[in-house]
Amino acid sequence: MKNTKIPSSRKRSITKAVTWRIIVFIDTLVISYLITKDLYFAGAIVGVKLFTGTFWYYVHERIRTNNKWLNE
């Protein structure tokens, strides 16, 4: 199998961050609800995590992409 490297771009990083946040959104909502038994409070937790998590994933992805050592 040929090893072809997919070029990374800001658009690709944003797409990956958003799709990952959808998965984490569902996971966090379920876990928060199971712990709190309060859908409103679970939703508030997810709302905060939605923005902070997307931001930090994007930062992580850009650092990883632009780090020569991690891409060898």
PDB file of C-alpha atoms in Angstrom:
ATOM      1  CA  MET A   1       0.000   0.000   0.000  1.00  0.00           C
ATOM      2  CA  LYS A   2       1.354   3.395  -0.985  1.00  0.00           C
ATOM      3  CA  ASN A   3       1.842   5.907   1.818  1.00  0.00           C
ATOM      4  CA  THR A   4       0.362   9.167   0.566  1.00  0.00           C
ATOM      5  CA  LYS A   5       0.299  12.155   2.871  1.00  0.00           C
ATOM      6  CA  ILE A   6      -2.871  14.246   2.847  1.00  0.00           C
ATOM      7  CA  PRO A   7      -2.005  17.938   2.919  1.00  0.00           C
ATOM      8  CA  SER A   8      -3.339  19.721   5.971  1.00  0.00           C
ATOM      9  CA  SER A   9      -5.105  23.035   5.730  1.00  0.00           C
ATOM     10  CA  ARG A  10      -6.994  25.364   8.035  1.00  0.00           C
ATOM     11  CA  LYS A  11     -10.272  24.266   6.408  1.00  0.00           C
ATOM     12  CA  ARG A  12      -9.468  20.602   7.065  1.00  0.00           C
ATOM     13  CA  SER A  13      -8.531  21.391  10.684  1.00  0.00           C
ATOM     14  CA  ILE A  14     -11.809  23.253  11.209  1.00  0.00           C
ATOM     15  CA  THR A  15     -13.801  20.393   9.645  1.00  0.00           C
ATOM     16  CA  LYS A  16     -12.068  17.850  11.890  1.00  0.00           C
ATOM     17  CA  ALA A  17     -12.663  20.036  14.947  1.00  0.00           C
ATOM     18  CA  VAL A  18     -16.380  20.432  14.200  1.00  0.00           C
ATOM     19  CA  THR A  19     -17.020  16.741  13.498  1.00  0.00           C
ATOM     20  CA  TRP A  20     -15.102  15.755  16.634  1.00  0.00           C
ATOM     21  CA  ARG A  21     -17.148  18.262  18.678  1.00  0.00           C
ATOM     22  CA  ILE A  22     -20.377  16.629  17.478  1.00  0.00           C
ATOM     23  CA  ILE A  23     -19.185  13.310  18.888  1.00  0.00           C
ATOM     24  CA  VAL A  24     -18.017  14.920  22.138  1.00  0.00           C
ATOM     25  CA  PHE A  25     -21.269  16.932  22.360  1.00  0.00           C
ATOM     26  CA  ILE A  26     -23.350  13.758  22.454  1.00  0.00           C
ATOM     27  CA  ASP A  27     -20.954  12.031  24.844  1.00  0.00           C
ATOM     28  CA  THR A  28     -20.825  14.989  27.257  1.00  0.00           C
ATOM     29  CA  LEU A  29     -24.597  15.452  27.181  1.00  0.00           C
ATOM     30  CA  VAL A  30     -25.256  11.808  28.050  1.00  0.00           C
ATOM     31  CA  ILE A  31     -22.635  11.659  30.803  1.00  0.00           C
ATOM     32  CA  SER A  32     -23.661  15.047  32.269  1.00  0.00           C
ATOM     33  CA  TYR A  33     -27.298  13.992  32.310  1.00  0.00           C
ATOM     34  CA  LEU A  34     -26.527  10.634  33.941  1.00  0.00           C
ATOM     35  CA  ILE A  35     -24.558  12.404  36.686  1.00  0.00           C
ATOM     36  CA  THR A  36     -26.845  15.411  37.277  1.00  0.00           C
ATOM     37  CA  LYS A  37     -30.241  13.947  36.303  1.00  0.00           C
ATOM     38  CA  ASP A  38     -30.999  17.484  35.100  1.00  0.00           C
ATOM     39  CA  LEU A  39     -31.273  18.066  31.348  1.00  0.00           C
ATOM     40  CA  TYR A  40     -30.994  21.864  31.710  1.00  0.00           C
ATOM     41  CA  PHE A  41     -27.748  21.638  33.714  1.00  0.00           C
ATOM     42  CA  ALA A  42     -26.372  18.953  31.381  1.00  0.00           C
ATOM     43  CA  GLY A  43     -27.143  21.241  28.435  1.00  0.00           C
ATOM     44  CA  ALA A  44     -25.341  24.132  30.124  1.00  0.00           C
ATOM     45  CA  ILE A  45     -22.238  21.975  30.585  1.00  0.00           C
ATOM     46  CA  VAL A  46     -22.365  20.922  26.938  1.00  0.00           C
ATOM     47  CA  GLY A  47     -22.842  24.524  25.814  1.00  0.00           C
ATOM     48  CA  VAL A  48     -19.667  25.669  27.530  1.00  0.00           C
ATOM     49  CA  LYS A  49     -17.692  22.622  26.372  1.00  0.00           C
ATOM     50  CA  LEU A  50     -18.860  23.108  22.797  1.00  0.00           C
ATOM     51  CA  PHE A  51     -16.973  26.383  22.432  1.00  0.00           C
ATOM     52  CA  THR A  52     -13.949  25.725  24.619  1.00  0.00           C
ATOM     53  CA  GLY A  53     -13.410  22.230  23.249  1.00  0.00           C
ATOM     54  CA  THR A  54     -13.631  23.329  19.610  1.00  0.00           C
ATOM     55  CA  PHE A  55     -11.130  26.111  20.227  1.00  0.00           C
ATOM     56  CA  TRP A  56      -8.621  23.853  21.992  1.00  0.00           C
ATOM     57  CA  TYR A  57      -8.963  21.082  19.400  1.00  0.00           C
ATOM     58  CA  TYR A  58      -8.265  23.581  16.606  1.00  0.00           C
ATOM     59  CA  VAL A  59      -5.208  24.915  18.453  1.00  0.00           C
ATOM     60  CA  HIS A  60      -3.969  21.351  19.029  1.00  0.00           C
ATOM     61  CA  GLU A  61      -4.486  20.424  15.383  1.00  0.00           C
ATOM     62  CA  ARG A  62      -2.610  23.485  14.113  1.00  0.00           C
ATOM     63  CA  ILE A  63       0.307  22.868  16.489  1.00  0.00           C
ATOM     64  CA  ARG A  64       0.447  19.221  15.478  1.00  0.00           C
ATOM     65  CA  THR A  65       0.256  20.077  11.787  1.00  0.00           C
ATOM     66  CA  ASN A  66       2.989  22.695  11.953  1.00  0.00           C
ATOM     67  CA  ASN A  67       5.347  20.675  14.158  1.00  0.00           C
ATOM     68  CA  LYS A  68       8.050  19.002  12.097  1.00  0.00           C
ATOM     69  CA  TRP A  69       8.873  16.438  14.778  1.00  0.00           C
ATOM     70  CA  LEU A  70       5.246  15.199  15.020  1.00  0.00           C
ATOM     71  CA  ASN A  71       4.929  14.843  11.233  1.00  0.00           C
ATOM     72  CA  GLU A  72       7.960  12.632  10.593  1.00  0.00           C
TER      73      GLU A  72
END
